[in-house]
GROMACS .gro file of C-alpha atoms in nm:
model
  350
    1UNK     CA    1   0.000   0.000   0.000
    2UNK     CA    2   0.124   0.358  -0.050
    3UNK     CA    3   0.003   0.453   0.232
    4UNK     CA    4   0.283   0.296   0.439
    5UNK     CA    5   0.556   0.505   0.257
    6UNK     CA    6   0.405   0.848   0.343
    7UNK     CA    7   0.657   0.879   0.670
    8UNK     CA    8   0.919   0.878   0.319
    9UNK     CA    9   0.771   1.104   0.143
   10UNK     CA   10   0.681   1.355   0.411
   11UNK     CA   11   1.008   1.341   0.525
   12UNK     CA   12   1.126   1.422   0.174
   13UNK     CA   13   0.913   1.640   0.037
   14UNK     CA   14   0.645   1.777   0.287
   15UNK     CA   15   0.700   2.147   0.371
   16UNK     CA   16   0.750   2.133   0.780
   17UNK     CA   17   1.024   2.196   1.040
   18UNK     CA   18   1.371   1.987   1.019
   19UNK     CA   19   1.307   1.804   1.355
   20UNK     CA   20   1.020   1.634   1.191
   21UNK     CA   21   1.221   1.516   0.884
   22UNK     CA   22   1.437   1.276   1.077
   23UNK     CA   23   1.181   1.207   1.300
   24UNK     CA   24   0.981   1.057   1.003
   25UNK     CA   25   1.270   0.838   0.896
   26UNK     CA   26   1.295   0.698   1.218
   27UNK     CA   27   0.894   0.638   1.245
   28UNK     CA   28   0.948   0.494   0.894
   29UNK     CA   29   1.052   0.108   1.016
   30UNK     CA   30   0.775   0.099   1.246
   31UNK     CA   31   0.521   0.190   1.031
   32UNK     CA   32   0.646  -0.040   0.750
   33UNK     CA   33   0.606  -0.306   0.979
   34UNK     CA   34   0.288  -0.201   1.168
   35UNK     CA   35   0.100  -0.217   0.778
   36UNK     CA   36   0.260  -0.545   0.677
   37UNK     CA   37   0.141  -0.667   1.003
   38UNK     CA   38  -0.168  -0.536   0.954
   39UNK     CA   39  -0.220  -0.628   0.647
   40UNK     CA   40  -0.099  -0.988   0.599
   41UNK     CA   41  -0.390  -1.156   0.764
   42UNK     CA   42  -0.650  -0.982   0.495
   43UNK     CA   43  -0.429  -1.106   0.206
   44UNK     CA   44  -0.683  -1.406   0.093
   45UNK     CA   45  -0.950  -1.349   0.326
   46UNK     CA   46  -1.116  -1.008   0.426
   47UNK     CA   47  -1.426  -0.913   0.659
   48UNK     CA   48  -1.494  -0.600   0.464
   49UNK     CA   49  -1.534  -0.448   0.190
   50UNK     CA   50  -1.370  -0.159   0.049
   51UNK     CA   51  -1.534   0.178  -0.050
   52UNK     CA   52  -1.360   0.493  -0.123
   53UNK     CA   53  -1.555   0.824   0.017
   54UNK     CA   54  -1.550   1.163  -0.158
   55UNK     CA   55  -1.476   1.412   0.055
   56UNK     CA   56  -1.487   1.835   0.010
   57UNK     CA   57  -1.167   1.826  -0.165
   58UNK     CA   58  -1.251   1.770  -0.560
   59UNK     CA   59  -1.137   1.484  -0.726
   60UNK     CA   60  -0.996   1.335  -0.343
   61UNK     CA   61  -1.124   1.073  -0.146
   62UNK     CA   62  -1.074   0.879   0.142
   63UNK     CA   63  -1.031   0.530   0.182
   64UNK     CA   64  -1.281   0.335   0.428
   65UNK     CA   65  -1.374  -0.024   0.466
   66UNK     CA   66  -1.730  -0.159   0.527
   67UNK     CA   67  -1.779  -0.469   0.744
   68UNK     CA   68  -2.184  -0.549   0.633
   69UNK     CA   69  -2.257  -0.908   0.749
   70UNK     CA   70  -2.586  -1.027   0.510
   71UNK     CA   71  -2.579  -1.381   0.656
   72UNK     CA   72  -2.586  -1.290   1.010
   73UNK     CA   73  -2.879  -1.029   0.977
   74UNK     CA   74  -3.002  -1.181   0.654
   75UNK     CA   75  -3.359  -1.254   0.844
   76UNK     CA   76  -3.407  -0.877   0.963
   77UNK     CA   77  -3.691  -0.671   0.852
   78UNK     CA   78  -3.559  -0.319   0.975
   79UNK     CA   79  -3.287  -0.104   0.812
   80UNK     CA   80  -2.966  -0.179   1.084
   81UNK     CA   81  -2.735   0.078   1.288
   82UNK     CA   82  -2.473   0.226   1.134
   83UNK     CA   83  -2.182   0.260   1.362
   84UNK     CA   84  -1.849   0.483   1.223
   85UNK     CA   85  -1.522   0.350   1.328
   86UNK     CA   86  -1.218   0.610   1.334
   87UNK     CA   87  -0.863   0.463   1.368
   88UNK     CA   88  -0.564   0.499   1.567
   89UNK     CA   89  -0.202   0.630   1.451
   90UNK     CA   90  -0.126   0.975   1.659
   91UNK     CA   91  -0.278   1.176   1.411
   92UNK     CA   92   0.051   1.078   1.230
   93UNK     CA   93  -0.016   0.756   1.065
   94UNK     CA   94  -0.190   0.406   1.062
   95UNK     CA   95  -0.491   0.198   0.875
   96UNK     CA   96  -0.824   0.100   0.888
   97UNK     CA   97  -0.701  -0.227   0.909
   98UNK     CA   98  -0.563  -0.163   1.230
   99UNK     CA   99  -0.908  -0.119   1.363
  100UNK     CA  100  -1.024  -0.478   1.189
  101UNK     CA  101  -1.061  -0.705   1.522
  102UNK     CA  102  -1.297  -0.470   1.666
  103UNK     CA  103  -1.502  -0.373   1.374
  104UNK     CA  104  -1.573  -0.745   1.257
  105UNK     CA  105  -1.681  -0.794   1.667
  106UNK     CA  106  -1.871  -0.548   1.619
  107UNK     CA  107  -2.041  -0.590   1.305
  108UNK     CA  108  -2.104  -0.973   1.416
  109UNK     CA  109  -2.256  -0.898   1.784
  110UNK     CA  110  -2.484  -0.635   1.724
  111UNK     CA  111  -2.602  -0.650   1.372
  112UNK     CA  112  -2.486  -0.280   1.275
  113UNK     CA  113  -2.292  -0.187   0.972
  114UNK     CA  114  -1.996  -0.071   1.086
  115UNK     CA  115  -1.754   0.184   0.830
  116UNK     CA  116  -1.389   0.237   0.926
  117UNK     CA  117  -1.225   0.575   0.785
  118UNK     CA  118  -0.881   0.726   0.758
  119UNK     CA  119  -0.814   1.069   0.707
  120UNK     CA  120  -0.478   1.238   0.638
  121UNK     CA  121  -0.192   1.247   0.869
  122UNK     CA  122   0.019   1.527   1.011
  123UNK     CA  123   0.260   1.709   0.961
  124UNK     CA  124   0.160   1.726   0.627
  125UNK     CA  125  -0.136   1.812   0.693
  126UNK     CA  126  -0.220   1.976   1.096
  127UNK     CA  127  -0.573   2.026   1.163
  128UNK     CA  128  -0.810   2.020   1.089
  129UNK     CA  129  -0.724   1.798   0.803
  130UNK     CA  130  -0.842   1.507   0.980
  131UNK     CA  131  -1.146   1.632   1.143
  132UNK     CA  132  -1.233   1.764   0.786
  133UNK     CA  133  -1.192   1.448   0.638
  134UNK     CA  134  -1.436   1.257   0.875
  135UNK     CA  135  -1.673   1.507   0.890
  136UNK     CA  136  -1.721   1.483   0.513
  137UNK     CA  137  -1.721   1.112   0.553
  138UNK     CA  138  -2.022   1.141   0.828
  139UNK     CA  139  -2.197   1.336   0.574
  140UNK     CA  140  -2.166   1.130   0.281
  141UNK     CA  141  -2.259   0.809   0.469
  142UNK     CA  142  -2.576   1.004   0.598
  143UNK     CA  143  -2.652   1.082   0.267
  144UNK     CA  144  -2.567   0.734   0.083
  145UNK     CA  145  -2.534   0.456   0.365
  146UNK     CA  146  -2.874   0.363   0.381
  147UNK     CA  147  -2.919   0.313  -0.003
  148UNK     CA  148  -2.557   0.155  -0.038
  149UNK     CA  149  -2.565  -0.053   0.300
  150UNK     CA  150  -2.903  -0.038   0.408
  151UNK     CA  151  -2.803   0.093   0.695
  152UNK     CA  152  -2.993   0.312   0.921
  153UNK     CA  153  -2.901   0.655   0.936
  154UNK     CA  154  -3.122   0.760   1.213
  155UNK     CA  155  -2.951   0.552   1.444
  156UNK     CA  156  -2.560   0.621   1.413
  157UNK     CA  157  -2.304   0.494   1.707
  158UNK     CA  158  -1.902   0.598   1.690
  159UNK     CA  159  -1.592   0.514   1.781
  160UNK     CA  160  -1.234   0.533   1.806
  161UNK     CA  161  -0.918   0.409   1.968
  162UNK     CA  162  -0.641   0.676   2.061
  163UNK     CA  163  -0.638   1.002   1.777
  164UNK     CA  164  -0.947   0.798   1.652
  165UNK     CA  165  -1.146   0.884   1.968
  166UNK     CA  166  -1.078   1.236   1.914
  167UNK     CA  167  -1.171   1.262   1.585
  168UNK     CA  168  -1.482   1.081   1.605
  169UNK     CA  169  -1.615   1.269   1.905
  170UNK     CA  170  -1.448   1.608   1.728
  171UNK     CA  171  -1.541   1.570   1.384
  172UNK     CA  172  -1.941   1.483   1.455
  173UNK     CA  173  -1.961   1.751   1.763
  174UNK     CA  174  -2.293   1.905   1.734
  175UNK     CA  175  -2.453   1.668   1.393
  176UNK     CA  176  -2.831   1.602   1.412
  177UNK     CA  177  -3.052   1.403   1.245
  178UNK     CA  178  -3.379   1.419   1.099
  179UNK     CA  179  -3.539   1.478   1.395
  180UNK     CA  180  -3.313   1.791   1.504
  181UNK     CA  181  -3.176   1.545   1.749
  182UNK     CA  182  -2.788   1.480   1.806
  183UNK     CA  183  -2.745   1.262   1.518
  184UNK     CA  184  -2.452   1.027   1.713
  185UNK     CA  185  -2.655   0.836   1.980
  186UNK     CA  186  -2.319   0.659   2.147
  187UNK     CA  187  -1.948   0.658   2.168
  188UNK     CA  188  -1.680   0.467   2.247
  189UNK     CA  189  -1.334   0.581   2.274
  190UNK     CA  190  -1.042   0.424   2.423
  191UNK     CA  191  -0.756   0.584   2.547
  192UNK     CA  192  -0.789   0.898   2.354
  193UNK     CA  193  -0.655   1.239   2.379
  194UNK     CA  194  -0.951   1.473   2.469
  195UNK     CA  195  -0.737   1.779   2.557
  196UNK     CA  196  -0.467   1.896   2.330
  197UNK     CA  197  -0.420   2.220   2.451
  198UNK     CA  198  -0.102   2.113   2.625
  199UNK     CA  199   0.165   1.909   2.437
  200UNK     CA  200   0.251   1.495   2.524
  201UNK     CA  201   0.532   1.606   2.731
  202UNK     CA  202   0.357   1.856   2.928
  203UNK     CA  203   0.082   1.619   3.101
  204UNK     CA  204   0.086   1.485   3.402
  205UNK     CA  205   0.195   1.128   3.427
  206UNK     CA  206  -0.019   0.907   3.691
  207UNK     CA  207   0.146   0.630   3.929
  208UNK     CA  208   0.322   0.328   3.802
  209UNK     CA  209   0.414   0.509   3.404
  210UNK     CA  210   0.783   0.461   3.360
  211UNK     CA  211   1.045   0.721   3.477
  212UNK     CA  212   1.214   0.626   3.114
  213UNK     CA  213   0.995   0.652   2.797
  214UNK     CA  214   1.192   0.520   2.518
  215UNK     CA  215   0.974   0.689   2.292
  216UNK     CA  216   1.005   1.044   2.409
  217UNK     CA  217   1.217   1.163   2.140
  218UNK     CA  218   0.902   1.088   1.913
  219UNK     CA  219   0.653   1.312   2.148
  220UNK     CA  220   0.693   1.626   1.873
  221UNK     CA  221   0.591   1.438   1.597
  222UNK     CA  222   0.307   1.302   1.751
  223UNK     CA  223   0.212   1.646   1.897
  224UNK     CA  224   0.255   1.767   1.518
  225UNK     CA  225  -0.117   1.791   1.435
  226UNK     CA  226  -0.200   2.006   1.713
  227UNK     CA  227   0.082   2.223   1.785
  228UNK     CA  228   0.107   2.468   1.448
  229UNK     CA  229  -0.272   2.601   1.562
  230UNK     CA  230  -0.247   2.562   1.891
  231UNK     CA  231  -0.295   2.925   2.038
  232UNK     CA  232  -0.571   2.980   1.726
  233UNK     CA  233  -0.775   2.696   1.855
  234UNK     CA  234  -0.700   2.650   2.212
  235UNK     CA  235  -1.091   2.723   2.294
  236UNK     CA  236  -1.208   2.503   1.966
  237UNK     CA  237  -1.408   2.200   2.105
  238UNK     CA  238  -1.346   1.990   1.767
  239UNK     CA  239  -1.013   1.980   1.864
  240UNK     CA  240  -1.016   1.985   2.213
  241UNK     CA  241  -1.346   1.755   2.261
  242UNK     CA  242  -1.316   1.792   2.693
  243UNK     CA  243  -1.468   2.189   2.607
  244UNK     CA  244  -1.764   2.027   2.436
  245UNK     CA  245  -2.127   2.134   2.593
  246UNK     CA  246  -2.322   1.823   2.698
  247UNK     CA  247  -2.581   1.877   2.486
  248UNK     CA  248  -2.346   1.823   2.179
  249UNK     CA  249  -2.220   1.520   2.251
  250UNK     CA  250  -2.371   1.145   2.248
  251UNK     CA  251  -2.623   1.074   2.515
  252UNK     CA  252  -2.451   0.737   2.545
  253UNK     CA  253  -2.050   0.758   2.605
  254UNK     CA  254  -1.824   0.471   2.726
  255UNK     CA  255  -1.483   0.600   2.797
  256UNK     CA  256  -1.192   0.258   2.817
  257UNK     CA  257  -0.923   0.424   3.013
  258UNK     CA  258  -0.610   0.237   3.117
  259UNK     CA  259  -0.374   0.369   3.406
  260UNK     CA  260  -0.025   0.341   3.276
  261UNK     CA  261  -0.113   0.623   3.063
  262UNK     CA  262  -0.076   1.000   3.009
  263UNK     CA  263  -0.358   1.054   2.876
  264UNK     CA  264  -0.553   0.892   3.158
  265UNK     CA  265  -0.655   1.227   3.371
  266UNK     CA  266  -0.775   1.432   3.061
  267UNK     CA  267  -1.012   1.117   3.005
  268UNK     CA  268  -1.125   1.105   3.397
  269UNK     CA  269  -1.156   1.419   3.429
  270UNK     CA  270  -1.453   1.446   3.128
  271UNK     CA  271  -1.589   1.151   3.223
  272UNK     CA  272  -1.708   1.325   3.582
  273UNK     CA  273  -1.782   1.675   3.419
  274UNK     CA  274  -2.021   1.459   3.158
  275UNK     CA  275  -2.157   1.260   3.501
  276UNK     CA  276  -2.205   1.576   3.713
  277UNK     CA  277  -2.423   1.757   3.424
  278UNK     CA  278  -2.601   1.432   3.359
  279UNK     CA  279  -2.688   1.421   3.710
  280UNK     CA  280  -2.806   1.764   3.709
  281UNK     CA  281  -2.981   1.762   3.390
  282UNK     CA  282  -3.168   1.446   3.563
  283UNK     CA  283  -3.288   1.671   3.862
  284UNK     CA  284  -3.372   1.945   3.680
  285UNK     CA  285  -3.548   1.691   3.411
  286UNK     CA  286  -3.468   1.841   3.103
  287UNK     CA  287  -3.694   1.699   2.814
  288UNK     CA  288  -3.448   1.466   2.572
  289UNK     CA  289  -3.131   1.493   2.793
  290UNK     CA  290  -3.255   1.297   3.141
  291UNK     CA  291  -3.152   0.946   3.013
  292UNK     CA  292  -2.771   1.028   2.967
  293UNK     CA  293  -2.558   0.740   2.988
  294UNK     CA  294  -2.157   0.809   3.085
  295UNK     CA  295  -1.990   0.572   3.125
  296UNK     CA  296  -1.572   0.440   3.228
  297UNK     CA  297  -1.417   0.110   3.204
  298UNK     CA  298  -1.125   0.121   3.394
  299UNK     CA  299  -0.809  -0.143   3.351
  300UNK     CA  300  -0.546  -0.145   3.599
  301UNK     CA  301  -0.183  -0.170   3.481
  302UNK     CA  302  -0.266  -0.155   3.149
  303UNK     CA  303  -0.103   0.113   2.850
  304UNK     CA  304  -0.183   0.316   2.609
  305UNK     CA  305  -0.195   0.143   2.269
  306UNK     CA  306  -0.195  -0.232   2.455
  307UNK     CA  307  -0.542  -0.295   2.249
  308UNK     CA  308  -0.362  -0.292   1.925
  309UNK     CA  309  -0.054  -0.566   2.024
  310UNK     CA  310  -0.050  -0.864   1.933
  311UNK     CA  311  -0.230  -1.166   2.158
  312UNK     CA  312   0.119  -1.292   2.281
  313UNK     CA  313   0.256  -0.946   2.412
  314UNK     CA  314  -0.067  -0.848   2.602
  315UNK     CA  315  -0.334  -1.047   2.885
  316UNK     CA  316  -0.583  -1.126   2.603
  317UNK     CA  317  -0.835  -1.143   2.844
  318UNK     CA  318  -0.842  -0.744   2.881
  319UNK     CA  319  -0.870  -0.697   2.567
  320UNK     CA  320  -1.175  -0.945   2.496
  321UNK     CA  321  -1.328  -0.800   2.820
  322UNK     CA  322  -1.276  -0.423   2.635
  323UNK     CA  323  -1.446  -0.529   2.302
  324UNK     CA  324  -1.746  -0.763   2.504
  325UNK     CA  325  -1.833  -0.460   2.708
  326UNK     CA  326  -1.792  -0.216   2.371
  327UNK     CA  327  -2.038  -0.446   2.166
  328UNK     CA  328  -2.254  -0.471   2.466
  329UNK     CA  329  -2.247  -0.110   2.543
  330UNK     CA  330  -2.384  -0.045   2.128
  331UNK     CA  331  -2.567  -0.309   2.174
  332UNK     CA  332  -2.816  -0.148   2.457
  333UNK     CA  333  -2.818   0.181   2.262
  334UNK     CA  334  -2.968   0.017   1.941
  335UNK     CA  335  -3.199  -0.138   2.169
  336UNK     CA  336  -3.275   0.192   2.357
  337UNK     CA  337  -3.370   0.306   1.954
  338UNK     CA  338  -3.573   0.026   1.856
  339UNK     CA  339  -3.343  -0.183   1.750
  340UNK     CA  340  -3.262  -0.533   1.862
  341UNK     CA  341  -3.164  -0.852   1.732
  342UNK     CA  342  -3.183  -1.216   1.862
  343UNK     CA  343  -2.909  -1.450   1.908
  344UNK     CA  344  -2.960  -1.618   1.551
  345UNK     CA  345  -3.017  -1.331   1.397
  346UNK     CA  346  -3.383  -1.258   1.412
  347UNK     CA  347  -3.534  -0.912   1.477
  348UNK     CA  348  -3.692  -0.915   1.794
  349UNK     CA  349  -3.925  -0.610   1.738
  350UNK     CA  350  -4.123  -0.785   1.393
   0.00000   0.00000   0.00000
């Protein structure tokens, strides 16, 4: 793919500072084989489909894939959920491959089709490049998804793992539906940056994270997407999705938060603001906002990025447990919108 060569040609040819040059080259081996990885196991035999979206930039697209399961939901009367996946990479890289394990789980257990973007990558391209590019691809699956898929596009759950969490909760802030409603009825992110107004090496590190990160020396490339607009959008909720209002963002939000992490307090820290206004919008019963659901799923000594390893470096257990309570979580929302499927596949609701 030549995706995997764009550390190369950034490096080379993109127009941004000198410490990100060699900082690209260095990324360049792990990326090469992070995407061979990746890709290897979809060689043959592939859960998805791939579409390519158009996006505001004419004659430019983005690449996405589309996990839509027929057999398993062949017996279903109703249009299903359509649930937007946004991957991981530090706003610098990756695939929607990458995202593949938790798509297909997804797609499987609750019946929804599920679409997995990318977007471009800094520092070619800072924000909001990305945000831009998912936003577009939120609009053209609202307008197209339900003819293409038959997917539902009433009833549309995110999410995201690391820069993917930002840029799905950033990217759809404030979209409605039909109805006038927020058009994203759930969310879940794991480990992902909600505050970027201060850069990687800046945060505060909890308990236990290691006095020696051998990846430090990377920390500016990764805080490359922010950092060029950073005083120009430090009050811009897209970017920084802990400033969002309540009422912008899913009524439904699971937030999986490991400890050995930096990003860990940003995440806690919005998860009780989001409780606290729930709670208060439930005693003052406002009319479409009482029935918030916020939600955190907590695991102990884990790290950032320890979803995406491979079985035999990581307790597999966690991560199974992570997915379960993800596909459960979507799960009760399509059931909280009419939606619900039986164990072999049969709507429940015809």
């Amino acid at each position: 793919m030549l995706a995997m060569w764009h550390p190369l040609v950034d490096a080379l040819f993109a127009p941004r500072p000198l410490p990100h040059r060699w900082r690209l080259l260095l990324f360049l081996p792990i990326t090469l084989l992070s995407y061979t990885m990746r890709s290897i196991p979809y060689l043959f035999s592939r859960p998805f489909e791939t579409c390519f979206i158009p996006t505001r930039r004419q004659g430019e697209s983005i690449r996405a894939l589309v996990y839509n399961h027929p057999k398993r939901c062949s017996r279903l009367k109703k249009k299903r959920p359509l649930h937007i996946d946004v991957h991981a990479g530090g706003f610098i890289g990756g695939l929607p491959e990458d995202s593949a394990p938790l798509c297909t789980q997804v797609a499987e257990s609750t019946g929804a089709v599920v679409v997995s973007v990318t977007y471009r990558f800094a520092p070619r391209y800072p924000f909001p490049a990305a945000h831009d590019d998912v936003a577009d691809a939120l609009a053209w699956l609202v307008n197209n998804a339900e003819e293409r898929f038959g997917a539902d596009v009433d009833l549309v759950t995110v999410s995201g793992i690391s820069a993917g969490g930002n840029l799905a909760l950033g990217a759809m802030l404030g979209a409605k539906d039909s109805t006038g409603s927020n058009l994203i009825k759930g969310a879940v992110t794991f480990y992902s940056p909600m505050d970027l107004r201060l850069p990687p090496w800046e945060k505060r590190k909890p308990p236990g994270f290691p006095s020696f990160d051998p990846m430090r020396f990377m920390l500016p490339l990764f805080d490359a997407y922010a950092e060029p607009g950073r005083i120009r959008d430090i009050d811009n909720a897209r970017l920084h999705p802990t400033l969002a209002s309540v009422h912008d963002l899913p009524s439904n939000m699971l937030f999986v938060i490991p400890t050995i992490d930096f990003l860990m307090y940003e995440q806690l820290e919005m998860v009780e603001r989001l409780q606290r206004e729930a709670t208060e919008e439930a005693r003052k019963q406002m009319p479409n906002h009482s029935n918030r659901r916020i939600e955190k799923m907590i695991f102990e000594g884990q790290w950032h990025g320890w979803l995406e390893l491979p079985s035999w470096a990581i307790d597999e257990s966690t991560r199974r447990k992570a997915f379960t309570a993800t596909c459960d979580f979507l799960t009760d929302v399509h059931r909280e919108h009419g939606f619900e499927i039986s164990p072999c596949g049969f709507d429940m609701n015809t």
